[in-house]
Amino acid sequence: MSITDEEARARSARPVRTARPRTVLMCRPEHFAVVYRINPWMNPGLPTDTSLAVRQWERLHGIYRDLGYDVHLIDPLEGLPDMVYAANGGFVIGNVAYGARFAYPERRPEGPAYMDWFRANGFEVVVPEAVNEGEGDFLLVGETILAGTGFRSSDASHDELARVFGREVLTLRLTDPSFYHLDTALAVLDPTPGHEHIAYLPSAFDERSRELLRERFPDAIVVTEPDGAVLGLNAFSDGRNVVIASRAEGFADQLRDHGYTPIGVDLSELLLGGGGVKCCTLELRR
Ligand code: ARG
């Protein structure tokens, strides 16, 4: 089948993207269940299938291995059903791991569990004073840390983060309870300084934050409401390959148009807890 001139032009205009295999930390959802409700996605009255959750997670784990990522695992603990969402376990740049301090008591013991893992694996751990939920709300783009607040991580944690890492922290305020962590509403596609590229859902932010995002990232991919609503933005990119919810089909097309390779994965079971691809992934930027 031949392509039209227009298609040919669009393809040749696509930027060339470079993959840099990542080092990540994950937690097998052996104890996953929805037994409390701390976000609107969670309904303890609905059944969950832990073995299906594990199978779906194994698929994500397999994709990362196939992409050449260095995947580390933390042991899941009984009684901590949300521990699979490793992104919340802390925020790491180089050898420094800023620990998490969870907003809800149900998840609080995960903070020390992740900090123990960081220590045992040679990281210098900064025990947090302020309430923060790690990479769920903090994303590194270029030299700047984008930091979410409004539902989980406190404003005070943004100041603490800036002190710990000595970097600019850009506060973004979330306003829609369905998008309660920054990584549910914004995805970093390329963090490389000089090539920064993100995707986001404007309606998840207050007006001031939307303005900031428009100013700082004029070439960002703006996703549609339906793609946002399946947590399409809860994606993980290595600069070329972008692992996303398979149901976010429009976002997949947008990614292709921008030179990326989307890889769809079905994490329907973990969506019952309000999380997707990125929530299951904590990047270790060594
Ligand atoms: N049930 C978990 C919570 O509400 C889901 C966490 C999702 N993690 C994320 N990085 N967005 O805390």
PDB file of C-alpha atoms and ligand atoms in Angstrom:
ATOM      1  CA  MET A   1       0.000   0.000   0.000  1.00  0.00           C
ATOM      2  CA  SER A   2       1.415   3.385  -0.899  1.00  0.00           C
ATOM      3  CA  ILE A   3       1.246   6.382   1.388  1.00  0.00           C
ATOM      4  CA  THR A   4      -0.038   9.821   0.457  1.00  0.00           C
ATOM      5  CA  ASP A   5       2.324  12.762  -0.031  1.00  0.00           C
ATOM      6  CA  GLU A   6       0.917  14.323   3.085  1.00  0.00           C
ATOM      7  CA  GLU A   7       1.715  11.212   5.152  1.00  0.00           C
ATOM      8  CA  ALA A   8       5.184  11.031   3.675  1.00  0.00           C
ATOM      9  CA  ARG A   9       5.829  14.659   4.613  1.00  0.00           C
ATOM     10  CA  ALA A  10       4.512  14.117   8.140  1.00  0.00           C
ATOM     11  CA  ARG A  11       6.755  11.082   8.604  1.00  0.00           C
ATOM     12  CA  SER A  12       9.891  12.772   7.384  1.00  0.00           C
ATOM     13  CA  ALA A  13       9.162  15.709   9.702  1.00  0.00           C
ATOM     14  CA  ARG A  14       9.092  13.414  12.735  1.00  0.00           C
ATOM     15  CA  PRO A  15      11.983  14.017  15.085  1.00  0.00           C
ATOM     16  CA  VAL A  16      14.408  11.181  15.685  1.00  0.00           C
ATOM     17  CA  ARG A  17      14.223  10.034  19.314  1.00  0.00           C
ATOM     18  CA  THR A  18      16.970   8.314  21.252  1.00  0.00           C
ATOM     19  CA  ALA A  19      16.314   5.588  23.816  1.00  0.00           C
ATOM     20  CA  ARG A  20      18.393   5.521  26.980  1.00  0.00           C
ATOM     21  CA  PRO A  21      17.597   2.327  28.899  1.00  0.00           C
ATOM     22  CA  ARG A  22      16.507   3.170  32.431  1.00  0.00           C
ATOM     23  CA  THR A  23      17.215   1.765  35.865  1.00  0.00           C
ATOM     24  CA  VAL A  24      13.981   1.292  37.800  1.00  0.00           C
ATOM     25  CA  LEU A  25      12.570  -0.124  41.025  1.00  0.00           C
ATOM     26  CA  MET A  26       9.338  -2.145  41.031  1.00  0.00           C
ATOM     27  CA  CYS A  27       7.259  -4.102  43.552  1.00  0.00           C
ATOM     28  CA  ARG A  28       5.345  -7.269  42.567  1.00  0.00           C
ATOM     29  CA  PRO A  29       1.658  -6.845  43.577  1.00  0.00           C
ATOM     30  CA  GLU A  30       1.503 -10.050  45.607  1.00  0.00           C
ATOM     31  CA  HIS A  31      -0.640  -8.392  48.280  1.00  0.00           C
ATOM     32  CA  PHE A  32      -2.583  -6.084  45.983  1.00  0.00           C
ATOM     33  CA  ALA A  33      -6.248  -5.498  46.852  1.00  0.00           C
ATOM     34  CA  VAL A  34      -8.554  -2.505  47.256  1.00  0.00           C
ATOM     35  CA  VAL A  35      -9.464  -2.490  50.939  1.00  0.00           C
ATOM     36  CA  TYR A  36      -9.664   1.250  51.611  1.00  0.00           C
ATOM     37  CA  ARG A  37     -10.522   4.323  49.565  1.00  0.00           C
ATOM     38  CA  ILE A  38      -8.016   7.172  49.361  1.00  0.00           C
ATOM     39  CA  ASN A  39      -8.727   8.238  45.770  1.00  0.00           C
ATOM     40  CA  PRO A  40     -11.907   8.259  43.643  1.00  0.00           C
ATOM     41  CA  TRP A  41     -10.768   5.250  41.580  1.00  0.00           C
ATOM     42  CA  MET A  42     -10.819   2.945  44.589  1.00  0.00           C
ATOM     43  CA  ASN A  43     -13.969   1.066  45.574  1.00  0.00           C
ATOM     44  CA  PRO A  44     -13.428  -1.492  48.353  1.00  0.00           C
ATOM     45  CA  GLY A  45     -16.882  -2.923  47.531  1.00  0.00           C
ATOM     46  CA  LEU A  46     -15.687  -4.207  44.140  1.00  0.00           C
ATOM     47  CA  PRO A  47     -13.730  -7.461  43.841  1.00  0.00           C
ATOM     48  CA  THR A  48     -10.066  -7.428  42.823  1.00  0.00           C
ATOM     49  CA  ASP A  49      -8.134 -10.315  41.343  1.00  0.00           C
ATOM     50  CA  THR A  50      -4.642 -10.406  42.815  1.00  0.00           C
ATOM     51  CA  SER A  51      -3.350 -13.113  40.484  1.00  0.00           C
ATOM     52  CA  LEU A  52      -4.526 -11.119  37.442  1.00  0.00           C
ATOM     53  CA  ALA A  53      -2.840  -8.039  38.887  1.00  0.00           C
ATOM     54  CA  VAL A  54       0.385 -10.041  39.175  1.00  0.00           C
ATOM     55  CA  ARG A  55       0.091 -11.326  35.581  1.00  0.00           C
ATOM     56  CA  GLN A  56      -0.517  -7.832  34.215  1.00  0.00           C
ATOM     57  CA  TRP A  57       2.382  -6.473  36.258  1.00  0.00           C
ATOM     58  CA  GLU A  58       4.633  -9.309  34.988  1.00  0.00           C
ATOM     59  CA  ARG A  59       3.884  -8.131  31.467  1.00  0.00           C
ATOM     60  CA  LEU A  60       5.024  -4.589  32.320  1.00  0.00           C
ATOM     61  CA  HIS A  61       8.114  -6.018  34.000  1.00  0.00           C
ATOM     62  CA  GLY A  62       8.796  -8.102  30.858  1.00  0.00           C
ATOM     63  CA  ILE A  63       8.479  -5.041  28.602  1.00  0.00           C
ATOM     64  CA  TYR A  64      11.057  -3.184  30.686  1.00  0.00           C
ATOM     65  CA  ARG A  65      13.428  -6.172  30.569  1.00  0.00           C
ATOM     66  CA  ASP A  66      12.988  -6.428  26.790  1.00  0.00           C
ATOM     67  CA  LEU A  67      13.812  -2.724  26.475  1.00  0.00           C
ATOM     68  CA  GLY A  68      17.094  -3.432  28.237  1.00  0.00           C
ATOM     69  CA  TYR A  69      16.205  -1.690  31.501  1.00  0.00           C
ATOM     70  CA  ASP A  70      17.967  -2.580  34.722  1.00  0.00           C
ATOM     71  CA  VAL A  71      14.980  -3.591  36.893  1.00  0.00           C
ATOM     72  CA  HIS A  72      15.353  -3.817  40.675  1.00  0.00           C
ATOM     73  CA  LEU A  73      12.710  -5.316  42.938  1.00  0.00           C
ATOM     74  CA  ILE A  74      11.642  -4.509  46.484  1.00  0.00           C
ATOM     75  CA  ASP A  75       9.901  -7.250  48.492  1.00  0.00           C
ATOM     76  CA  PRO A  76       6.154  -6.642  48.833  1.00  0.00           C
ATOM     77  CA  LEU A  77       4.933  -6.520  52.433  1.00  0.00           C
ATOM     78  CA  GLU A  78       1.710  -8.035  53.653  1.00  0.00           C
ATOM     79  CA  GLY A  79      -0.839  -5.474  54.789  1.00  0.00           C
ATOM     80  CA  LEU A  80       0.457  -2.848  52.335  1.00  0.00           C
ATOM     81  CA  PRO A  81      -1.739  -3.448  49.264  1.00  0.00           C
ATOM     82  CA  ASP A  82      -0.634  -0.207  47.542  1.00  0.00           C
ATOM     83  CA  MET A  83       3.077  -0.992  47.765  1.00  0.00           C
ATOM     84  CA  VAL A  84       2.994  -2.015  44.077  1.00  0.00           C
ATOM     85  CA  TYR A  85       2.873   1.728  43.264  1.00  0.00           C
ATOM     86  CA  ALA A  86       6.625   2.056  43.667  1.00  0.00           C
ATOM     87  CA  ALA A  87       6.712   5.580  42.241  1.00  0.00           C
ATOM     88  CA  ASN A  88       5.467   6.793  45.616  1.00  0.00           C
ATOM     89  CA  GLY A  89       8.382   5.186  47.475  1.00  0.00           C
ATOM     90  CA  GLY A  90      10.715   8.170  47.124  1.00  0.00           C
ATOM     91  CA  PHE A  91      12.523  10.424  44.680  1.00  0.00           C
ATOM     92  CA  VAL A  92      16.041   9.650  43.530  1.00  0.00           C
ATOM     93  CA  ILE A  93      18.697  11.690  41.759  1.00  0.00           C
ATOM     94  CA  GLY A  94      22.225  10.270  41.662  1.00  0.00           C
ATOM     95  CA  ASN A  95      23.054   8.654  44.949  1.00  0.00           C
ATOM     96  CA  VAL A  96      20.522  10.608  46.997  1.00  0.00           C
ATOM     97  CA  ALA A  97      17.097   9.178  47.807  1.00  0.00           C
ATOM     98  CA  TYR A  98      14.597  11.609  49.329  1.00  0.00           C
ATOM     99  CA  GLY A  99      12.207   9.392  51.271  1.00  0.00           C
ATOM    100  CA  ALA A 100       8.418   9.476  51.163  1.00  0.00           C
ATOM    101  CA  ARG A 101       6.065  10.492  53.943  1.00  0.00           C
ATOM    102  CA  PHE A 102       2.588   9.436  52.966  1.00  0.00           C
ATOM    103  CA  ALA A 103      -0.491  11.622  53.364  1.00  0.00           C
ATOM    104  CA  TYR A 104      -2.788   8.761  54.446  1.00  0.00           C
ATOM    105  CA  PRO A 105      -2.079   6.486  57.435  1.00  0.00           C
ATOM    106  CA  GLU A 106      -2.949   3.405  55.347  1.00  0.00           C
ATOM    107  CA  ARG A 107       0.229   3.855  53.303  1.00  0.00           C
ATOM    108  CA  ARG A 108       2.505   5.423  55.902  1.00  0.00           C
ATOM    109  CA  PRO A 109       4.584   2.263  56.666  1.00  0.00           C
ATOM    110  CA  GLU A 110       5.642   2.139  53.013  1.00  0.00           C
ATOM    111  CA  GLY A 111       7.892   5.174  53.612  1.00  0.00           C
ATOM    112  CA  PRO A 112      10.336   3.402  55.963  1.00  0.00           C
ATOM    113  CA  ALA A 113      10.143   0.176  53.906  1.00  0.00           C
ATOM    114  CA  TYR A 114      11.363   1.967  50.784  1.00  0.00           C
ATOM    115  CA  MET A 115      13.977   3.921  52.756  1.00  0.00           C
ATOM    116  CA  ASP A 116      15.342   0.610  54.088  1.00  0.00           C
ATOM    117  CA  TRP A 117      15.637  -0.640  50.517  1.00  0.00           C
ATOM    118  CA  PHE A 118      17.491   2.520  49.437  1.00  0.00           C
ATOM    119  CA  ARG A 119      19.941   2.209  52.345  1.00  0.00           C
ATOM    120  CA  ALA A 120      20.546  -1.486  51.713  1.00  0.00           C
ATOM    121  CA  ASN A 121      21.296  -0.658  48.089  1.00  0.00           C
ATOM    122  CA  GLY A 122      23.860   2.027  48.748  1.00  0.00           C
ATOM    123  CA  PHE A 123      21.801   5.195  48.478  1.00  0.00           C
ATOM    124  CA  GLU A 124      22.192   8.123  50.833  1.00  0.00           C
ATOM    125  CA  VAL A 125      18.721   8.508  52.322  1.00  0.00           C
ATOM    126  CA  VAL A 126      17.226  11.848  53.299  1.00  0.00           C
ATOM    127  CA  VAL A 127      14.426  11.207  55.805  1.00  0.00           C
ATOM    128  CA  PRO A 128      11.660  13.661  54.895  1.00  0.00           C
ATOM    129  CA  GLU A 129      10.046  16.078  57.300  1.00  0.00           C
ATOM    130  CA  ALA A 130       7.291  17.189  54.949  1.00  0.00           C
ATOM    131  CA  VAL A 131       4.451  15.049  53.635  1.00  0.00           C
ATOM    132  CA  ASN A 132       5.350  13.891  50.123  1.00  0.00           C
ATOM    133  CA  GLU A 133       4.594  10.920  47.892  1.00  0.00           C
ATOM    134  CA  GLY A 134       7.835  10.683  45.970  1.00  0.00           C
ATOM    135  CA  GLU A 135       7.948  10.381  42.224  1.00  0.00           C
ATOM    136  CA  GLY A 136       4.163  10.250  42.123  1.00  0.00           C
ATOM    137  CA  ASP A 137       4.366  14.028  42.538  1.00  0.00           C
ATOM    138  CA  PHE A 138       7.964  14.851  41.550  1.00  0.00           C
ATOM    139  CA  LEU A 139       9.278  14.575  38.000  1.00  0.00           C
ATOM    140  CA  LEU A 140      12.696  15.638  36.744  1.00  0.00           C
ATOM    141  CA  VAL A 141      12.752  17.456  33.391  1.00  0.00           C
ATOM    142  CA  GLY A 142      16.055  18.946  32.315  1.00  0.00           C
ATOM    143  CA  GLU A 143      17.501  20.613  35.415  1.00  0.00           C
ATOM    144  CA  THR A 144      14.084  21.345  36.920  1.00  0.00           C
ATOM    145  CA  ILE A 145      11.927  19.263  39.236  1.00  0.00           C
ATOM    146  CA  LEU A 146       8.220  19.580  38.437  1.00  0.00           C
ATOM    147  CA  ALA A 147       6.365  19.147  41.718  1.00  0.00           C
ATOM    148  CA  GLY A 148       2.672  18.463  42.182  1.00  0.00           C
ATOM    149  CA  THR A 149       0.561  19.502  45.134  1.00  0.00           C
ATOM    150  CA  GLY A 150      -3.115  19.892  45.960  1.00  0.00           C
ATOM    151  CA  PHE A 151      -3.961  16.380  47.113  1.00  0.00           C
ATOM    152  CA  ARG A 152      -0.928  14.504  48.462  1.00  0.00           C
ATOM    153  CA  SER A 153       2.514  16.134  48.536  1.00  0.00           C
ATOM    154  CA  SER A 154       2.577  19.327  50.627  1.00  0.00           C
ATOM    155  CA  ASP A 155       3.900  22.728  49.578  1.00  0.00           C
ATOM    156  CA  ALA A 156       6.483  22.336  52.350  1.00  0.00           C
ATOM    157  CA  SER A 157       7.857  19.250  50.596  1.00  0.00           C
ATOM    158  CA  HIS A 158       8.613  21.355  47.523  1.00  0.00           C
ATOM    159  CA  ASP A 159      10.866  23.588  49.633  1.00  0.00           C
ATOM    160  CA  GLU A 160      12.477  20.558  51.234  1.00  0.00           C
ATOM    161  CA  LEU A 161      13.039  19.026  47.791  1.00  0.00           C
ATOM    162  CA  ALA A 162      14.712  22.218  46.527  1.00  0.00           C
ATOM    163  CA  ARG A 163      17.036  22.224  49.563  1.00  0.00           C
ATOM    164  CA  VAL A 164      17.904  18.522  49.271  1.00  0.00           C
ATOM    165  CA  PHE A 165      18.742  18.561  45.572  1.00  0.00           C
ATOM    166  CA  GLY A 166      19.730  22.229  45.115  1.00  0.00           C
ATOM    167  CA  ARG A 167      17.590  22.508  42.000  1.00  0.00           C
ATOM    168  CA  GLU A 168      14.762  24.636  40.759  1.00  0.00           C
ATOM    169  CA  VAL A 169      11.406  23.209  41.820  1.00  0.00           C
ATOM    170  CA  LEU A 170       8.370  24.283  39.813  1.00  0.00           C
ATOM    171  CA  THR A 171       5.147  23.923  41.806  1.00  0.00           C
ATOM    172  CA  LEU A 172       2.094  22.700  39.874  1.00  0.00           C
ATOM    173  CA  ARG A 173      -1.292  22.655  41.539  1.00  0.00           C
ATOM    174  CA  LEU A 174      -3.661  19.759  40.821  1.00  0.00           C
ATOM    175  CA  THR A 175      -7.384  20.458  41.096  1.00  0.00           C
ATOM    176  CA  ASP A 176      -9.234  17.321  39.925  1.00  0.00           C
ATOM    177  CA  PRO A 177      -9.442  14.546  42.564  1.00  0.00           C
ATOM    178  CA  SER A 178      -9.196  11.863  39.850  1.00  0.00           C
ATOM    179  CA  PHE A 179      -5.726  13.197  39.004  1.00  0.00           C
ATOM    180  CA  TYR A 180      -4.368  13.374  42.530  1.00  0.00           C
ATOM    181  CA  HIS A 181      -0.693  12.722  41.775  1.00  0.00           C
ATOM    182  CA  LEU A 182       1.315  14.714  39.220  1.00  0.00           C
ATOM    183  CA  ASP A 183       2.196  11.512  37.339  1.00  0.00           C
ATOM    184  CA  THR A 184      -1.493  10.906  36.588  1.00  0.00           C
ATOM    185  CA  ALA A 185      -1.738  14.217  34.706  1.00  0.00           C
ATOM    186  CA  LEU A 186       1.724  14.789  33.229  1.00  0.00           C
ATOM    187  CA  ALA A 187       4.276  12.512  31.570  1.00  0.00           C
ATOM    188  CA  VAL A 188       7.932  13.286  30.935  1.00  0.00           C
ATOM    189  CA  LEU A 189       8.739  12.025  27.457  1.00  0.00           C
ATOM    190  CA  ASP A 190      12.296  13.336  27.308  1.00  0.00           C
ATOM    191  CA  PRO A 191      14.089  14.722  30.384  1.00  0.00           C
ATOM    192  CA  THR A 192      17.396  15.364  28.559  1.00  0.00           C
ATOM    193  CA  PRO A 193      18.545  18.972  29.109  1.00  0.00           C
ATOM    194  CA  GLY A 194      18.013  20.882  25.870  1.00  0.00           C
ATOM    195  CA  HIS A 195      15.502  18.323  24.597  1.00  0.00           C
ATOM    196  CA  GLU A 196      12.879  18.545  27.346  1.00  0.00           C
ATOM    197  CA  HIS A 197       9.520  17.234  26.199  1.00  0.00           C
ATOM    198  CA  ILE A 198       6.361  16.471  28.164  1.00  0.00           C
ATOM    199  CA  ALA A 199       2.698  15.560  27.687  1.00  0.00           C
ATOM    200  CA  TYR A 200      -0.106  16.692  29.980  1.00  0.00           C
ATOM    201  CA  LEU A 201      -3.813  17.106  30.621  1.00  0.00           C
ATOM    202  CA  PRO A 202      -4.521  20.843  31.115  1.00  0.00           C
ATOM    203  CA  SER A 203      -7.863  20.370  32.912  1.00  0.00           C
ATOM    204  CA  ALA A 204      -6.122  18.630  35.820  1.00  0.00           C
ATOM    205  CA  PHE A 205      -4.315  21.868  36.811  1.00  0.00           C
ATOM    206  CA  ASP A 206      -5.279  25.289  38.102  1.00  0.00           C
ATOM    207  CA  GLU A 207      -5.060  28.281  35.748  1.00  0.00           C
ATOM    208  CA  ARG A 208      -1.682  29.514  37.031  1.00  0.00           C
ATOM    209  CA  SER A 209      -0.100  26.076  36.560  1.00  0.00           C
ATOM    210  CA  ARG A 210      -1.558  25.784  33.068  1.00  0.00           C
ATOM    211  CA  GLU A 211       0.043  29.120  32.235  1.00  0.00           C
ATOM    212  CA  LEU A 212       3.392  27.968  33.598  1.00  0.00           C
ATOM    213  CA  LEU A 213       3.203  24.762  31.579  1.00  0.00           C
ATOM    214  CA  ARG A 214       2.321  26.661  28.385  1.00  0.00           C
ATOM    215  CA  GLU A 215       5.233  29.059  28.915  1.00  0.00           C
ATOM    216  CA  ARG A 216       7.832  26.458  29.826  1.00  0.00           C
ATOM    217  CA  PHE A 217       6.775  23.699  27.430  1.00  0.00           C
ATOM    218  CA  PRO A 218       5.275  25.353  24.332  1.00  0.00           C
ATOM    219  CA  ASP A 219       5.802  22.179  22.262  1.00  0.00           C
ATOM    220  CA  ALA A 220       4.212  19.795  24.799  1.00  0.00           C
ATOM    221  CA  ILE A 221       1.732  17.149  23.694  1.00  0.00           C
ATOM    222  CA  VAL A 222      -1.696  18.063  25.044  1.00  0.00           C
ATOM    223  CA  VAL A 223      -3.756  14.898  25.516  1.00  0.00           C
ATOM    224  CA  THR A 224      -7.539  14.535  25.250  1.00  0.00           C
ATOM    225  CA  GLU A 225      -9.884  14.015  28.199  1.00  0.00           C
ATOM    226  CA  PRO A 226     -10.672  10.374  27.209  1.00  0.00           C
ATOM    227  CA  ASP A 227      -6.966   9.471  27.093  1.00  0.00           C
ATOM    228  CA  GLY A 228      -6.431  11.202  30.431  1.00  0.00           C
ATOM    229  CA  ALA A 229      -9.395   9.344  31.910  1.00  0.00           C
ATOM    230  CA  VAL A 230      -7.768   5.929  31.310  1.00  0.00           C
ATOM    231  CA  LEU A 231      -4.596   7.239  32.997  1.00  0.00           C
ATOM    232  CA  GLY A 232      -2.879   7.453  29.623  1.00  0.00           C
ATOM    233  CA  LEU A 233      -0.463  10.011  31.032  1.00  0.00           C
ATOM    234  CA  ASN A 234       0.678   7.596  33.692  1.00  0.00           C
ATOM    235  CA  ALA A 235       3.348   6.521  31.232  1.00  0.00           C
ATOM    236  CA  PHE A 236       7.051   5.733  31.317  1.00  0.00           C
ATOM    237  CA  SER A 237       9.440   6.894  28.605  1.00  0.00           C
ATOM    238  CA  ASP A 238      13.098   6.149  27.910  1.00  0.00           C
ATOM    239  CA  GLY A 239      13.332   8.979  25.391  1.00  0.00           C
ATOM    240  CA  ARG A 240      12.021   6.883  22.501  1.00  0.00           C
ATOM    241  CA  ASN A 241       9.905   3.995  23.795  1.00  0.00           C
ATOM    242  CA  VAL A 242       6.898   5.114  25.793  1.00  0.00           C
ATOM    243  CA  VAL A 243       5.029   2.465  27.766  1.00  0.00           C
ATOM    244  CA  ILE A 244       1.392   3.539  28.124  1.00  0.00           C
ATOM    245  CA  ALA A 245      -2.079   2.221  28.944  1.00  0.00           C
ATOM    246  CA  SER A 246      -3.195   0.311  25.853  1.00  0.00           C
ATOM    247  CA  ARG A 247      -6.579   2.055  25.975  1.00  0.00           C
ATOM    248  CA  ALA A 248      -4.992   5.490  25.410  1.00  0.00           C
ATOM    249  CA  GLU A 249      -5.149   5.102  21.625  1.00  0.00           C
ATOM    250  CA  GLY A 250      -5.266   8.793  20.732  1.00  0.00           C
ATOM    251  CA  PHE A 251      -2.198   9.459  22.862  1.00  0.00           C
ATOM    252  CA  ALA A 252      -0.432   6.560  21.102  1.00  0.00           C
ATOM    253  CA  ASP A 253      -1.083   8.275  17.742  1.00  0.00           C
ATOM    254  CA  GLN A 254       0.184  11.599  19.074  1.00  0.00           C
ATOM    255  CA  LEU A 255       3.332   9.881  20.342  1.00  0.00           C
ATOM    256  CA  ARG A 256       3.956   8.278  16.921  1.00  0.00           C
ATOM    257  CA  ASP A 257       3.518  11.681  15.243  1.00  0.00           C
ATOM    258  CA  HIS A 258       6.240  13.009  17.531  1.00  0.00           C
ATOM    259  CA  GLY A 259       8.678  10.217  16.683  1.00  0.00           C
ATOM    260  CA  TYR A 260       8.128   8.014  19.741  1.00  0.00           C
ATOM    261  CA  THR A 261       7.318   4.305  19.839  1.00  0.00           C
ATOM    262  CA  PRO A 262       4.293   3.744  22.089  1.00  0.00           C
ATOM    263  CA  ILE A 263       4.057   0.334  23.750  1.00  0.00           C
ATOM    264  CA  GLY A 264       0.603  -0.439  25.130  1.00  0.00           C
ATOM    265  CA  VAL A 265       0.055  -2.499  28.264  1.00  0.00           C
ATOM    266  CA  ASP A 266      -3.172  -3.463  30.032  1.00  0.00           C
ATOM    267  CA  LEU A 267      -3.038  -2.844  33.784  1.00  0.00           C
ATOM    268  CA  SER A 268      -6.833  -2.855  34.299  1.00  0.00           C
ATOM    269  CA  GLU A 269      -6.559  -4.513  37.702  1.00  0.00           C
ATOM    270  CA  LEU A 270      -4.091  -1.965  39.072  1.00  0.00           C
ATOM    271  CA  LEU A 271      -6.320   0.811  37.694  1.00  0.00           C
ATOM    272  CA  LEU A 272      -8.847  -0.257  40.347  1.00  0.00           C
ATOM    273  CA  GLY A 273      -6.385   1.128  42.875  1.00  0.00           C
ATOM    274  CA  GLY A 274      -6.006   4.336  40.876  1.00  0.00           C
ATOM    275  CA  GLY A 275      -2.641   3.582  39.324  1.00  0.00           C
ATOM    276  CA  GLY A 276      -1.042   2.654  36.016  1.00  0.00           C
ATOM    277  CA  VAL A 277       2.318   2.165  34.317  1.00  0.00           C
ATOM    278  CA  LYS A 278       4.202   5.057  35.882  1.00  0.00           C
ATOM    279  CA  CYS A 279       2.816   4.443  39.371  1.00  0.00           C
ATOM    280  CA  CYS A 280       4.419   0.983  39.250  1.00  0.00           C
ATOM    281  CA  THR A 281       7.803   2.460  38.304  1.00  0.00           C
ATOM    282  CA  LEU A 282      10.341   4.364  40.399  1.00  0.00           C
ATOM    283  CA  GLU A 283      13.291   5.626  38.412  1.00  0.00           C
ATOM    284  CA  LEU A 284      16.751   5.248  39.922  1.00  0.00           C
ATOM    285  CA  ARG A 285      18.722   7.987  38.146  1.00  0.00           C
ATOM    286  CA  ARG A 286      22.242   6.842  38.994  1.00  0.00           C
TER     287      ARG A 286
HETATM  288  N1  ARG B   1      -3.990   3.653  45.654  1.00  0.00           N
HETATM  289  C1  ARG B   1      -2.801   4.440  45.540  1.00  0.00           C
HETATM  290  C2  ARG B   1      -2.996   5.759  46.262  1.00  0.00           C
HETATM  291  O1  ARG B   1      -4.077   6.299  46.219  1.00  0.00           O
HETATM  292  C3  ARG B   1      -2.438   4.651  44.108  1.00  0.00           C
HETATM  293  C4  ARG B   1      -1.138   5.353  43.919  1.00  0.00           C
HETATM  294  C5  ARG B   1      -0.810   5.657  42.498  1.00  0.00           C
HETATM  295  N2  ARG B   1       0.528   6.110  42.353  1.00  0.00           N
HETATM  296  C6  ARG B   1       0.927   7.105  41.553  1.00  0.00           C
HETATM  297  N3  ARG B   1       2.199   7.334  41.443  1.00  0.00           N
HETATM  298  N4  ARG B   1       0.095   7.883  40.957  1.00  0.00           N
HETATM  299  O2  ARG B   1      -2.096   6.275  46.876  1.00  0.00           O
END
